[in-house]
mmCIF file with all atom_site columns, C-alpha atoms in Angstrom:
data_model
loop_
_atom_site.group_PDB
_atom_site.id
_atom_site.type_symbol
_atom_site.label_atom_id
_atom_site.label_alt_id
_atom_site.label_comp_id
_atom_site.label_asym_id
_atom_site.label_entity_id
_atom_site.label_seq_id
_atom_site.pdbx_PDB_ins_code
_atom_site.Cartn_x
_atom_site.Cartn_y
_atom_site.Cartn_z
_atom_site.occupancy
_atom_site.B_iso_or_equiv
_atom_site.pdbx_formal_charge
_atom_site.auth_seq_id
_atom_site.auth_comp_id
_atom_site.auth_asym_id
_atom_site.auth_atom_id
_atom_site.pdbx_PDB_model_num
ATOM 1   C CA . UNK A 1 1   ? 53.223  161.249 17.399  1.00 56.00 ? 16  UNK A CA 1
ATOM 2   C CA . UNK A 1 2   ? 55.489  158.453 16.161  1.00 55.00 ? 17  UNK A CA 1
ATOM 3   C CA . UNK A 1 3   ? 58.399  160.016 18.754  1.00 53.00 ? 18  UNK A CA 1
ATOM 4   C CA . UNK A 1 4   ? 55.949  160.201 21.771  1.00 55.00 ? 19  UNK A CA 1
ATOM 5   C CA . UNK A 1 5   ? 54.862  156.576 21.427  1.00 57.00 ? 20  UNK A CA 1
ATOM 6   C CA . UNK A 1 6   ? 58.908  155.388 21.140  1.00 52.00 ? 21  UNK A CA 1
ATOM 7   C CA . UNK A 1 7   ? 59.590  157.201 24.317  1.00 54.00 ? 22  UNK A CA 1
ATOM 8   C CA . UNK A 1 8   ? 56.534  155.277 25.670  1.00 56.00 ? 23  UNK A CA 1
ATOM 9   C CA . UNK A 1 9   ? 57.546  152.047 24.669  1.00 58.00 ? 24  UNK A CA 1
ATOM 10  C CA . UNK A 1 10  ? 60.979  152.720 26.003  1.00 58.00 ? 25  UNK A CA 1
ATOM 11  C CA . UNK A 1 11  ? 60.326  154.122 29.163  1.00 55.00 ? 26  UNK A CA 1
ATOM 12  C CA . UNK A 1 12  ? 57.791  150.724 30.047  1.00 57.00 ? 27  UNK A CA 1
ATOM 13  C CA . UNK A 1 13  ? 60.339  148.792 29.178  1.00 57.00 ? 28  UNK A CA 1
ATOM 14  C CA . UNK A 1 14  ? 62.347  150.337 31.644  1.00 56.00 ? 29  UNK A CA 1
ATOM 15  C CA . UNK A 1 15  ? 59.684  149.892 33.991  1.00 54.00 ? 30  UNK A CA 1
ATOM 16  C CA . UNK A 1 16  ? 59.652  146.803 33.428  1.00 52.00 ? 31  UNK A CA 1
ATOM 17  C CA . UNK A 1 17  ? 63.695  146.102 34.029  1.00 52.00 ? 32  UNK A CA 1
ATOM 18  C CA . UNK A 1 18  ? 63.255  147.652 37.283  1.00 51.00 ? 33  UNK A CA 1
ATOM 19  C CA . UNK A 1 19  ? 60.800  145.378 38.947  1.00 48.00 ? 34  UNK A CA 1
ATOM 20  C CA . UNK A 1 20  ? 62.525  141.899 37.551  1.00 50.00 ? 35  UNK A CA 1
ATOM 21  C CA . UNK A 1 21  ? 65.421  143.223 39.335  1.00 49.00 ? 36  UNK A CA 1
ATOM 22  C CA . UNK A 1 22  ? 63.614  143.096 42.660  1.00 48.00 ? 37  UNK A CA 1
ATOM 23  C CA . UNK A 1 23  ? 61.500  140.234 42.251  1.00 49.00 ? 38  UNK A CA 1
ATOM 24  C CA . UNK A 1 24  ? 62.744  137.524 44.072  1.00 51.00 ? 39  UNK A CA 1
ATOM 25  C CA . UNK A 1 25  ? 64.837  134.782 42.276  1.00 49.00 ? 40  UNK A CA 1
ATOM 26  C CA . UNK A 1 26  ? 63.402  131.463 41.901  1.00 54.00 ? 41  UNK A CA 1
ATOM 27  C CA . UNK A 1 27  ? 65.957  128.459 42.857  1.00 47.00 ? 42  UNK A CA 1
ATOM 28  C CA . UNK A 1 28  ? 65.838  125.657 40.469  1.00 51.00 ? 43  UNK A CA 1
ATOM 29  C CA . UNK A 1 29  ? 63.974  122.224 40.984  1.00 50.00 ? 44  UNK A CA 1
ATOM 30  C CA . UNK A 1 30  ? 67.441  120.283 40.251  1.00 49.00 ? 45  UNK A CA 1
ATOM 31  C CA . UNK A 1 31  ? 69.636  122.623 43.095  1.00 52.00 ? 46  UNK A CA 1
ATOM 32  C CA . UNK A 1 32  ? 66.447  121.908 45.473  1.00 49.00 ? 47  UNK A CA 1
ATOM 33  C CA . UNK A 1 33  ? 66.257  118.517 45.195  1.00 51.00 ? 48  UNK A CA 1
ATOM 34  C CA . UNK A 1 34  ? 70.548  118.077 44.988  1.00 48.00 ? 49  UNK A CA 1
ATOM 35  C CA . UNK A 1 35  ? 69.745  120.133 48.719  1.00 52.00 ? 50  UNK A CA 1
ATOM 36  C CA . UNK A 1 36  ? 67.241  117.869 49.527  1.00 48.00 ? 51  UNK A CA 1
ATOM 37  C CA . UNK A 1 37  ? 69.548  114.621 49.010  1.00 55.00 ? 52  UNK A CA 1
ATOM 38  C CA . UNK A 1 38  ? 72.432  116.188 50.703  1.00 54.00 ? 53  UNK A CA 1
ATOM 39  C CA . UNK A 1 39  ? 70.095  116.812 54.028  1.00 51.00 ? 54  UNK A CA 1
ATOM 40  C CA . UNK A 1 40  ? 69.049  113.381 53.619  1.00 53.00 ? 55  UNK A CA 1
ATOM 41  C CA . UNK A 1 41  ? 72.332  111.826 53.129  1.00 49.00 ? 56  UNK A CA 1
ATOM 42  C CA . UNK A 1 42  ? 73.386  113.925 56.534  1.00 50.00 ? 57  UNK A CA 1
ATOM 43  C CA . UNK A 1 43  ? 70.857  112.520 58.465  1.00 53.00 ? 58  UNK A CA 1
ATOM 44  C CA . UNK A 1 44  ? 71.206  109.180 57.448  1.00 51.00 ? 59  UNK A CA 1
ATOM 45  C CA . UNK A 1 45  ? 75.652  109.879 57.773  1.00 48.00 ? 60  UNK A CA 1
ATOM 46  C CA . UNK A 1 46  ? 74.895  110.249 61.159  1.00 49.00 ? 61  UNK A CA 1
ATOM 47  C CA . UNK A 1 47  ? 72.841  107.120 61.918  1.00 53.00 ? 62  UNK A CA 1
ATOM 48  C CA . UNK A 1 48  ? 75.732  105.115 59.915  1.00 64.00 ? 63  UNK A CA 1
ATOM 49  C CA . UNK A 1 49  ? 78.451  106.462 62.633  1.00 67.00 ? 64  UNK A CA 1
ATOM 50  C CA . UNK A 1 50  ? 76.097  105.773 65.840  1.00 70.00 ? 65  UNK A CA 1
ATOM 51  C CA . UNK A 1 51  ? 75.785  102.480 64.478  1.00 69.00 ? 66  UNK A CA 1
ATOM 52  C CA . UNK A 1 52  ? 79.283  102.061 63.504  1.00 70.00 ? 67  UNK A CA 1
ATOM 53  C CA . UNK A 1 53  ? 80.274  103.201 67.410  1.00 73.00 ? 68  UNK A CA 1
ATOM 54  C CA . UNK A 1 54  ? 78.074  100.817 68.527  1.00 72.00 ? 69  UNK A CA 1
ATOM 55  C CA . UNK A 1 55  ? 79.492  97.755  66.189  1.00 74.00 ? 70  UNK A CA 1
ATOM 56  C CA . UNK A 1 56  ? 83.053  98.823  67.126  1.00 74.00 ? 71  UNK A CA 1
ATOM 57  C CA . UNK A 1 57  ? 82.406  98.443  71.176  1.00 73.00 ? 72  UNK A CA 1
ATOM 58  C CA . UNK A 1 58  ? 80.708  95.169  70.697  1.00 80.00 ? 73  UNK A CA 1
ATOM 59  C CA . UNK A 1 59  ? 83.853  93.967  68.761  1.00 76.00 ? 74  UNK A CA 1
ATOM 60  C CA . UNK A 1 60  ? 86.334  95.614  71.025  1.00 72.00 ? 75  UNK A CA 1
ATOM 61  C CA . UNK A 1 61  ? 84.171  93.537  73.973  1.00 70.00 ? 76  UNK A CA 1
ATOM 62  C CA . UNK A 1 62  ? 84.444  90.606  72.330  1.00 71.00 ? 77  UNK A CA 1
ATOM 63  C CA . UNK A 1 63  ? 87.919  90.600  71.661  1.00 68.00 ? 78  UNK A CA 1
ATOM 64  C CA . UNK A 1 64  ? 88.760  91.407  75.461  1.00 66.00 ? 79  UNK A CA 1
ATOM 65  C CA . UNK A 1 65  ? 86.660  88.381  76.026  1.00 64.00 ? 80  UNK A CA 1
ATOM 66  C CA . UNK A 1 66  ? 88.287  85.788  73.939  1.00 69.00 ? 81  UNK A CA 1
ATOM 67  C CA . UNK A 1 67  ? 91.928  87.036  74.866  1.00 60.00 ? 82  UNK A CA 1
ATOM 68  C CA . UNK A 1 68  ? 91.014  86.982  78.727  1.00 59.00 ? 83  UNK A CA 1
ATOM 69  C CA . UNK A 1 69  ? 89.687  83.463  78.162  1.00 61.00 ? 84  UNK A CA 1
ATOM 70  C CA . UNK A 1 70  ? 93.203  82.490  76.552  1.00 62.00 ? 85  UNK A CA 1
ATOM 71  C CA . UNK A 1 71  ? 95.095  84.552  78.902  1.00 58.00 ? 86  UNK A CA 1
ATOM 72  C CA . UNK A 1 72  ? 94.136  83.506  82.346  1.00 52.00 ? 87  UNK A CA 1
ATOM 73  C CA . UNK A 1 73  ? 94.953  79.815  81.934  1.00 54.00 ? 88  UNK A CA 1
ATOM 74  C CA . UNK A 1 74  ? 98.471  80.440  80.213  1.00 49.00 ? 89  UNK A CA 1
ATOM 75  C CA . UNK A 1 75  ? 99.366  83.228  83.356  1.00 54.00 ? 90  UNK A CA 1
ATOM 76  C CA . UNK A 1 76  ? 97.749  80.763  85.891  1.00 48.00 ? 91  UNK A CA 1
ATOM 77  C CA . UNK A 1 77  ? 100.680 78.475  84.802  1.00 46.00 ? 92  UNK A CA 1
ATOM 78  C CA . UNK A 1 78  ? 103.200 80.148  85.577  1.00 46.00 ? 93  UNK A CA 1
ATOM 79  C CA . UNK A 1 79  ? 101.590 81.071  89.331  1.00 45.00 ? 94  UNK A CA 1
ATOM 80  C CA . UNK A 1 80  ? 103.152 79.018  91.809  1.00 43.00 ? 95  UNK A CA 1
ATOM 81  C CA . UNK A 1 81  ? 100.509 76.913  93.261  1.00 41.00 ? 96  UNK A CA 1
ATOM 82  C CA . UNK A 1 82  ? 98.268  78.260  96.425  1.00 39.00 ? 97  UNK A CA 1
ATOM 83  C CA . UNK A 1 83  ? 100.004 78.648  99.327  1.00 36.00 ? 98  UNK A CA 1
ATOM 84  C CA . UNK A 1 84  ? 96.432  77.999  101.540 1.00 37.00 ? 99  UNK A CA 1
ATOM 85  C CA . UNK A 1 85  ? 95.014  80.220  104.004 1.00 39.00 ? 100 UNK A CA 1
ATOM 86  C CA . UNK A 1 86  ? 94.041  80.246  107.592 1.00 41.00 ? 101 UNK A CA 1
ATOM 87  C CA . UNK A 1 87  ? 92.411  77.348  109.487 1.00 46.00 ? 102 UNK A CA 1
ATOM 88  C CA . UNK A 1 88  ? 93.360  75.364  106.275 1.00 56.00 ? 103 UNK A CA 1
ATOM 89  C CA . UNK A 1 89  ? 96.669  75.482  105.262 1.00 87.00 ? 104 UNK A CA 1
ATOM 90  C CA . UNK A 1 90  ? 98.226  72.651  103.165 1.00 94.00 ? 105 UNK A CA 1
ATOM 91  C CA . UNK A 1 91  ? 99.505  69.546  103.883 1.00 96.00 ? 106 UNK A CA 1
ATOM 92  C CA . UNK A 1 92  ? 103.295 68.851  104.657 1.00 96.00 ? 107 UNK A CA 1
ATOM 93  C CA . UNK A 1 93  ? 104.883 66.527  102.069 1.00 95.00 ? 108 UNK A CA 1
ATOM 94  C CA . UNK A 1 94  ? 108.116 64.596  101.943 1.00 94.00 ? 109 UNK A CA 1
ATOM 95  C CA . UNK A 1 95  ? 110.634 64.082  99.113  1.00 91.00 ? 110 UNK A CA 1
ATOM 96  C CA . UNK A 1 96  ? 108.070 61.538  97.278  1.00 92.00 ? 111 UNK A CA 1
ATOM 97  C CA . UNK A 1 97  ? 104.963 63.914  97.162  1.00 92.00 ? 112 UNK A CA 1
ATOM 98  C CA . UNK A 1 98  ? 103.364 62.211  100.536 1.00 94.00 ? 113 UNK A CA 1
ATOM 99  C CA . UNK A 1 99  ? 101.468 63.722  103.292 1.00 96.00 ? 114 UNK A CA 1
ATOM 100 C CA . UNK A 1 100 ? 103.652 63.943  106.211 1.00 96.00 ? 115 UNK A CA 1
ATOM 101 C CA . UNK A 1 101 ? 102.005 62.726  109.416 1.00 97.00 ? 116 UNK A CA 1
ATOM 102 C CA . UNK A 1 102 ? 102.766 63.969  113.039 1.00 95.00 ? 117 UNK A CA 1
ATOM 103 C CA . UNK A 1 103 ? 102.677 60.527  114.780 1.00 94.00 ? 118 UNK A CA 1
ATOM 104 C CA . UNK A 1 104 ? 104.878 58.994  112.057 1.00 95.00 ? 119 UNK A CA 1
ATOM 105 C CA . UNK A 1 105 ? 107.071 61.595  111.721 1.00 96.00 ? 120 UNK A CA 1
ATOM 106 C CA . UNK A 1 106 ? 108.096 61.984  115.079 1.00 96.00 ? 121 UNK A CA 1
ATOM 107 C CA . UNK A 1 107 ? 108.390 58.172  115.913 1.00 95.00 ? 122 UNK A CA 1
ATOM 108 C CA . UNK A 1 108 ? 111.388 58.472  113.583 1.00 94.00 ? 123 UNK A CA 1
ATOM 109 C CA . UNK A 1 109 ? 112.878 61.720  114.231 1.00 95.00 ? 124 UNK A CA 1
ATOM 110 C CA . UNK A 1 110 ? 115.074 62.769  117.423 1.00 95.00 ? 125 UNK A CA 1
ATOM 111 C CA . UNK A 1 111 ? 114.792 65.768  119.740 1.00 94.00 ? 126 UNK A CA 1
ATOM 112 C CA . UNK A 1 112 ? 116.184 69.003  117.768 1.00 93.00 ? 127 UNK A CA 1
ATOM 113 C CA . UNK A 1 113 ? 116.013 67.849  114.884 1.00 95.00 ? 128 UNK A CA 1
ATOM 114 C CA . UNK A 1 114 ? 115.652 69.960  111.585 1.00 96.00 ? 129 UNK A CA 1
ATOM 115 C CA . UNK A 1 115 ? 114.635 67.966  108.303 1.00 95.00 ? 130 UNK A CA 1
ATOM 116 C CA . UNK A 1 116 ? 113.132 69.053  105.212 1.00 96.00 ? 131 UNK A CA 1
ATOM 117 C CA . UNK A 1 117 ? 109.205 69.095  103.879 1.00 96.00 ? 132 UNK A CA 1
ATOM 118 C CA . UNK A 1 118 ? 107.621 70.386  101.093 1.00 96.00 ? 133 UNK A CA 1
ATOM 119 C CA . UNK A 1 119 ? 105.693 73.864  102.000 1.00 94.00 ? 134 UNK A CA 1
ATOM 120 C CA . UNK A 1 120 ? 104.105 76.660  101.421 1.00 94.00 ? 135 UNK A CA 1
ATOM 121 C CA . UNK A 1 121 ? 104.319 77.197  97.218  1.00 91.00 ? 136 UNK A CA 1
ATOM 122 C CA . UNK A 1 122 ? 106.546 74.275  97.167  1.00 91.00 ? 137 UNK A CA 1
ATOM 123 C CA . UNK A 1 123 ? 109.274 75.541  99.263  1.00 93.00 ? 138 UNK A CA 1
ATOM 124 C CA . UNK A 1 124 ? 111.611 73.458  101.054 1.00 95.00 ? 139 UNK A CA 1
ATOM 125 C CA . UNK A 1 125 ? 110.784 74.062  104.800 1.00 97.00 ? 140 UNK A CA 1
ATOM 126 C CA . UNK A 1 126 ? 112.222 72.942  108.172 1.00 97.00 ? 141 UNK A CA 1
ATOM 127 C CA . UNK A 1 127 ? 110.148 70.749  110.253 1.00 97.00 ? 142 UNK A CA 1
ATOM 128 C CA . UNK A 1 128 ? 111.471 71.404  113.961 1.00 97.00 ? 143 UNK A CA 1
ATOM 129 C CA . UNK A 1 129 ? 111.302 68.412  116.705 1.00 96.00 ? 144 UNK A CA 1
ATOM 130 C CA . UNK A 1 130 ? 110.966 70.715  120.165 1.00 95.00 ? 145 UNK A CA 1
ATOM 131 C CA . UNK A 1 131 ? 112.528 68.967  123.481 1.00 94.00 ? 146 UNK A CA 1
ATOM 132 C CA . UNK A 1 132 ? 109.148 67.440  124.378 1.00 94.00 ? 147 UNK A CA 1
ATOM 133 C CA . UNK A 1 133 ? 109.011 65.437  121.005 1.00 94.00 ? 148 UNK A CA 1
ATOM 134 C CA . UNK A 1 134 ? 106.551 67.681  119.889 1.00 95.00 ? 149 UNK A CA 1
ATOM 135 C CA . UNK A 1 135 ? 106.764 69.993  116.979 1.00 96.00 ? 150 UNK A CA 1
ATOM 136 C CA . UNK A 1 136 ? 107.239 73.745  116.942 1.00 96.00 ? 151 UNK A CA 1
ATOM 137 C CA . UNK A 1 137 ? 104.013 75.795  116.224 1.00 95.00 ? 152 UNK A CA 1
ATOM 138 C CA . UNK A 1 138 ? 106.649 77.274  113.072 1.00 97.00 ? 153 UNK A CA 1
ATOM 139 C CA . UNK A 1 139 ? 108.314 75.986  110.108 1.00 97.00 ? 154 UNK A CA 1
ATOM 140 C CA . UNK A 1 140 ? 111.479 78.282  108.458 1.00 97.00 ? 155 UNK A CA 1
ATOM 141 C CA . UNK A 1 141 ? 111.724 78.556  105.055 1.00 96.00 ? 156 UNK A CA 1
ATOM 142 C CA . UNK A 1 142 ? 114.716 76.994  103.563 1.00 95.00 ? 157 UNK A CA 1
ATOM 143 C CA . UNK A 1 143 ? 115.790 79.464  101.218 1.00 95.00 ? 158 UNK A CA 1
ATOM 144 C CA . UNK A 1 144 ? 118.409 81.416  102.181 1.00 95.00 ? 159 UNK A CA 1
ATOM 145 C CA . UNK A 1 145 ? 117.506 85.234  101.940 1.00 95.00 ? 160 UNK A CA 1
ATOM 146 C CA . UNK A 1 146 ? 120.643 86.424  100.014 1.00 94.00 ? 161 UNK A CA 1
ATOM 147 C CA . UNK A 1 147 ? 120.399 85.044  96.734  1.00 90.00 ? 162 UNK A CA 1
ATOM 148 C CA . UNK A 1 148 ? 117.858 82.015  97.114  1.00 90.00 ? 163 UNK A CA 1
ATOM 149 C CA . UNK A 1 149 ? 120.042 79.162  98.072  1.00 91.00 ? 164 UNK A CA 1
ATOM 150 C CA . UNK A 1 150 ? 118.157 76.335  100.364 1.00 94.00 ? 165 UNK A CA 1
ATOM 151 C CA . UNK A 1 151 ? 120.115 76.433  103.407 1.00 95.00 ? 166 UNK A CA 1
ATOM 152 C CA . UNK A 1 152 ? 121.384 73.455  105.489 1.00 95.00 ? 167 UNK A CA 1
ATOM 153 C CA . UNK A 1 153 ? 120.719 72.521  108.688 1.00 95.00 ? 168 UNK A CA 1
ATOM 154 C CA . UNK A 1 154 ? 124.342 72.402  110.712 1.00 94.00 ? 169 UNK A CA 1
ATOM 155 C CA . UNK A 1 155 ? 123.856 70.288  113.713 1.00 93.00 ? 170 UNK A CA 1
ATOM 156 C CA . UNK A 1 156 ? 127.795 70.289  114.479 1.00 93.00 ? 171 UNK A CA 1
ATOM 157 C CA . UNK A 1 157 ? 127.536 73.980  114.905 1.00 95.00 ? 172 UNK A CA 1
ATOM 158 C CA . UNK A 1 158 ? 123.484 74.129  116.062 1.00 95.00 ? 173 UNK A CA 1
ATOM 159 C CA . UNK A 1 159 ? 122.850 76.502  113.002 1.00 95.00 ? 174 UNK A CA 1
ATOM 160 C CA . UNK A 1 160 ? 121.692 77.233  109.227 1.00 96.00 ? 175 UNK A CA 1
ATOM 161 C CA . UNK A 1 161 ? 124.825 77.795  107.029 1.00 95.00 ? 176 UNK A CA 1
ATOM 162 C CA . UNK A 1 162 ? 124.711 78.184  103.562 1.00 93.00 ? 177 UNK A CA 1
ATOM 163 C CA . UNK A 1 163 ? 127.420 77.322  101.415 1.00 90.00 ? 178 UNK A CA 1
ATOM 164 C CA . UNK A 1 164 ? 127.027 79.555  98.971  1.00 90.00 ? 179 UNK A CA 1
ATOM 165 C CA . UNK A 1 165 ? 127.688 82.849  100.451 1.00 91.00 ? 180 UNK A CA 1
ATOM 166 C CA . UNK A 1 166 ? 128.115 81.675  103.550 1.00 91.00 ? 181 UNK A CA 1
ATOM 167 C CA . UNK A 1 167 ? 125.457 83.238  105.268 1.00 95.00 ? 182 UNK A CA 1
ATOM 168 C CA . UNK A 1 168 ? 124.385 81.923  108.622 1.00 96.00 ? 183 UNK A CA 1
ATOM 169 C CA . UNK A 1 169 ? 120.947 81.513  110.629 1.00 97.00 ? 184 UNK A CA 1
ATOM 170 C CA . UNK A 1 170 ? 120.223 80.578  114.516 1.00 96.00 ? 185 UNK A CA 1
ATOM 171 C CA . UNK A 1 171 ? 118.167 77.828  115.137 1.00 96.00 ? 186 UNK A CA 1
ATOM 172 C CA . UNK A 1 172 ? 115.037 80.114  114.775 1.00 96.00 ? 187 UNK A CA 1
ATOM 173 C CA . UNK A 1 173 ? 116.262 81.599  111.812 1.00 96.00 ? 188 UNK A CA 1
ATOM 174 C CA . UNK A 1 174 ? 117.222 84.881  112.835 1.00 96.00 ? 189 UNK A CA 1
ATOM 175 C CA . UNK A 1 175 ? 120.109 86.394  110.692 1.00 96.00 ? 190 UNK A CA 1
ATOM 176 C CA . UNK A 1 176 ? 123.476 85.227  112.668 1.00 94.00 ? 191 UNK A CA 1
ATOM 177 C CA . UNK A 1 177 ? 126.130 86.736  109.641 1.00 92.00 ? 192 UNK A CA 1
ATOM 178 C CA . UNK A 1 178 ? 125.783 87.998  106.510 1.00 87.00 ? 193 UNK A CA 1
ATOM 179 C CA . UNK A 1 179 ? 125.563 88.903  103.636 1.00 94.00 ? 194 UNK A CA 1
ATOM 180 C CA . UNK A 1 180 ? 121.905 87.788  103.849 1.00 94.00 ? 195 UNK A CA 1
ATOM 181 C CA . UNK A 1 181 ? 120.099 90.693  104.804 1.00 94.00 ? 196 UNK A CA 1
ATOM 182 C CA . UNK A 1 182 ? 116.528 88.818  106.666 1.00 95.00 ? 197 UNK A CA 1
ATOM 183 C CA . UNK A 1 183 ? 115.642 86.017  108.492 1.00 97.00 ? 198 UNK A CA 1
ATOM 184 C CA . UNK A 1 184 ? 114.164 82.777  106.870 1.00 97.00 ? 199 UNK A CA 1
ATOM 185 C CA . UNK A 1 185 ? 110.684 83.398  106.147 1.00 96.00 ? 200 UNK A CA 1
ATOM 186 C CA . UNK A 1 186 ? 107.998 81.475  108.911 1.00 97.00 ? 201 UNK A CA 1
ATOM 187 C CA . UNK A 1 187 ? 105.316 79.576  108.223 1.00 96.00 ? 202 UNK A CA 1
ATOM 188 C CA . UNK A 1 188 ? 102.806 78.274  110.712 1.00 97.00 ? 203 UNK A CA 1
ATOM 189 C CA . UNK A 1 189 ? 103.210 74.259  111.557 1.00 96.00 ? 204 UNK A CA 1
ATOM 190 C CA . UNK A 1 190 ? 100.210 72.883  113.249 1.00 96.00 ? 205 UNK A CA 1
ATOM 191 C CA . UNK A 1 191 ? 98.876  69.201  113.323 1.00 95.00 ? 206 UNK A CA 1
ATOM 192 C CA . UNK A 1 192 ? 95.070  68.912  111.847 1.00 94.00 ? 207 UNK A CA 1
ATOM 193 C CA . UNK A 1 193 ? 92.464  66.761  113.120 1.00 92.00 ? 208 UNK A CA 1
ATOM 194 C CA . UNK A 1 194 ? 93.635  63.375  110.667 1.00 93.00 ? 209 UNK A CA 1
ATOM 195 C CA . UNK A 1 195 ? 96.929  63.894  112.041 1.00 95.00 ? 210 UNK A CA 1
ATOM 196 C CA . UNK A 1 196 ? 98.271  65.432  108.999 1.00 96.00 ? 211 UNK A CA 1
ATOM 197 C CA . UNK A 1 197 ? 101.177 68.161  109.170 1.00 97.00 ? 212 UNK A CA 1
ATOM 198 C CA . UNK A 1 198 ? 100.452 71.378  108.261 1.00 97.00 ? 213 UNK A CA 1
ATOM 199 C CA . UNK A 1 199 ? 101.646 74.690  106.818 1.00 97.00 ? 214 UNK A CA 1
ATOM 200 C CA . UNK A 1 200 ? 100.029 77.697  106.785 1.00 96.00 ? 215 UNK A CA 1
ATOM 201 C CA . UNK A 1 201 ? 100.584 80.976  106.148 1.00 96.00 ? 216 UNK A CA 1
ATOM 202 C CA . UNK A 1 202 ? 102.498 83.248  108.945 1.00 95.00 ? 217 UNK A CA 1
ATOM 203 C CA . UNK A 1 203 ? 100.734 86.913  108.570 1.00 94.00 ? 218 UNK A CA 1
ATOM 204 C CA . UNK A 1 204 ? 101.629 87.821  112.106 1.00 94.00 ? 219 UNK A CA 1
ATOM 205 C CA . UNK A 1 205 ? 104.379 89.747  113.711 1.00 95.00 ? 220 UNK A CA 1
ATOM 206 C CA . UNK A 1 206 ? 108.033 88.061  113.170 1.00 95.00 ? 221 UNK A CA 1
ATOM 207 C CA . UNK A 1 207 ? 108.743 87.609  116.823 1.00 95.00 ? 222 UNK A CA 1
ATOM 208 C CA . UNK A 1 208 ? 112.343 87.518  116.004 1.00 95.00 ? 223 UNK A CA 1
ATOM 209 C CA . UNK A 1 209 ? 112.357 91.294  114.864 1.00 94.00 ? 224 UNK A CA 1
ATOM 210 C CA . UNK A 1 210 ? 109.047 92.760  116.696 1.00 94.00 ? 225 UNK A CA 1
ATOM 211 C CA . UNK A 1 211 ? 108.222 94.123  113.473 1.00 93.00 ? 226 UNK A CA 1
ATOM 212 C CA . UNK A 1 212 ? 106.164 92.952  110.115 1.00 93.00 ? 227 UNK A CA 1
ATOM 213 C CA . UNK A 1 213 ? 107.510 89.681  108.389 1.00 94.00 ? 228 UNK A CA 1
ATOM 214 C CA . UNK A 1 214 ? 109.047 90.466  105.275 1.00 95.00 ? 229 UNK A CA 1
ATOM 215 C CA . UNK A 1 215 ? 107.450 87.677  103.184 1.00 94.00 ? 230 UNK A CA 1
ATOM 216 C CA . UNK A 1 216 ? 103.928 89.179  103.962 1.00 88.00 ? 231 UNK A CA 1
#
């Protein structure tokens, strides 16, 4: 009958509903290929920042390079000059920039005497004349310890008094009254082979205090 074949029709239709509904869903070409780019894009976002790392160190390394290469001559400026080492030393000069030498200088100089040279980094350092008209194996740095005066020799009164402050120094140096607080700074004198004067630095003990020299 007409009735039967509606029910039919209806319930196939039915049917019908039921197994769309658990079919599975087919994704469309445009989201899978808008998936597709993004993976690509990924990949290729991470390529870009390796690179980029790379590009920034090599930059950064450059930089350091160039600014060392300025920097080191404008600090080296301001160094004071090198104050020689060991067996070498540097030469003793006089007021005019000359090498002192040991025959010269002692023709002309009397027994205790205590006269100026140019030294170590420039400083102004007593050459001592022993009794024997030879010179002491040490040279004292001029400059007083207190606040950096350069400290004169006081032959009247056989030691170093500064004027300043008025510190005062033995003939070796050592701290006679304050307020400076440490001896004049030593400096080895020897004579080299040409007959030239010269300073070196004094690394040993300070025999004046038995302990460590406080310019080391």
């Amino acid at each position: 009958s007409i009735a039967t074949m509606v029910k039919c029709a209806a319930l196939l239709a039915a049917l019908a509903g039921s197994a769309a509904a658990f079919a599975p869903a087919q994704v469309p070409a445009a989201r899978s290929a808008v998936s597709l780019n993004m993976a690509e894009a990924t990949d290729e976002f991470y390529i870009d920042q390796d690179r980029r790392n790379l590009m920034n160190l090599i930059l950064v390394g450059s930089a350091a390079v160039t600014v060392g290469g300025l920097a080191v001559p404008y600090i080296a400026f301001f160094l004071p000059p090198g104050s020689g080492s060991g067996a070498g030393g540097v030469p003793a000069k006089n007021a005019l920039g000359d090498d002192l030498f040991a025959k010269d200088y002692l023709a002309e100089k009397p027994v205790g005497d205590r006269s100026l040279a140019q030294g170590l980094k420039g400083d102004a350092t007593y050459l001592i004349v022993k009794d024997d008209k030879t010179l002491e194996t040490y040279g004292l740095n001029a400059v007083c310890t207190h606040l950096g005066c350069v400290v004169p020799w006081s032959a009247a009164n056989n030691k170093f008094m500064c004027p300043c402050h008025g510190s005062q120094y033995a003939p070796t140096g050592a701290v006679v009254r304050g307020p400076a607080p440490l001896p004049l700074a030593l400096a080895h004198c020897d004579v080299a082979e040409d007959g030239k004067i010269m300073f070196s630095p004094w690394t040993e003990t300070d025999f004046r205090t038995d302990g460590k020299g406080w310019w080391n």
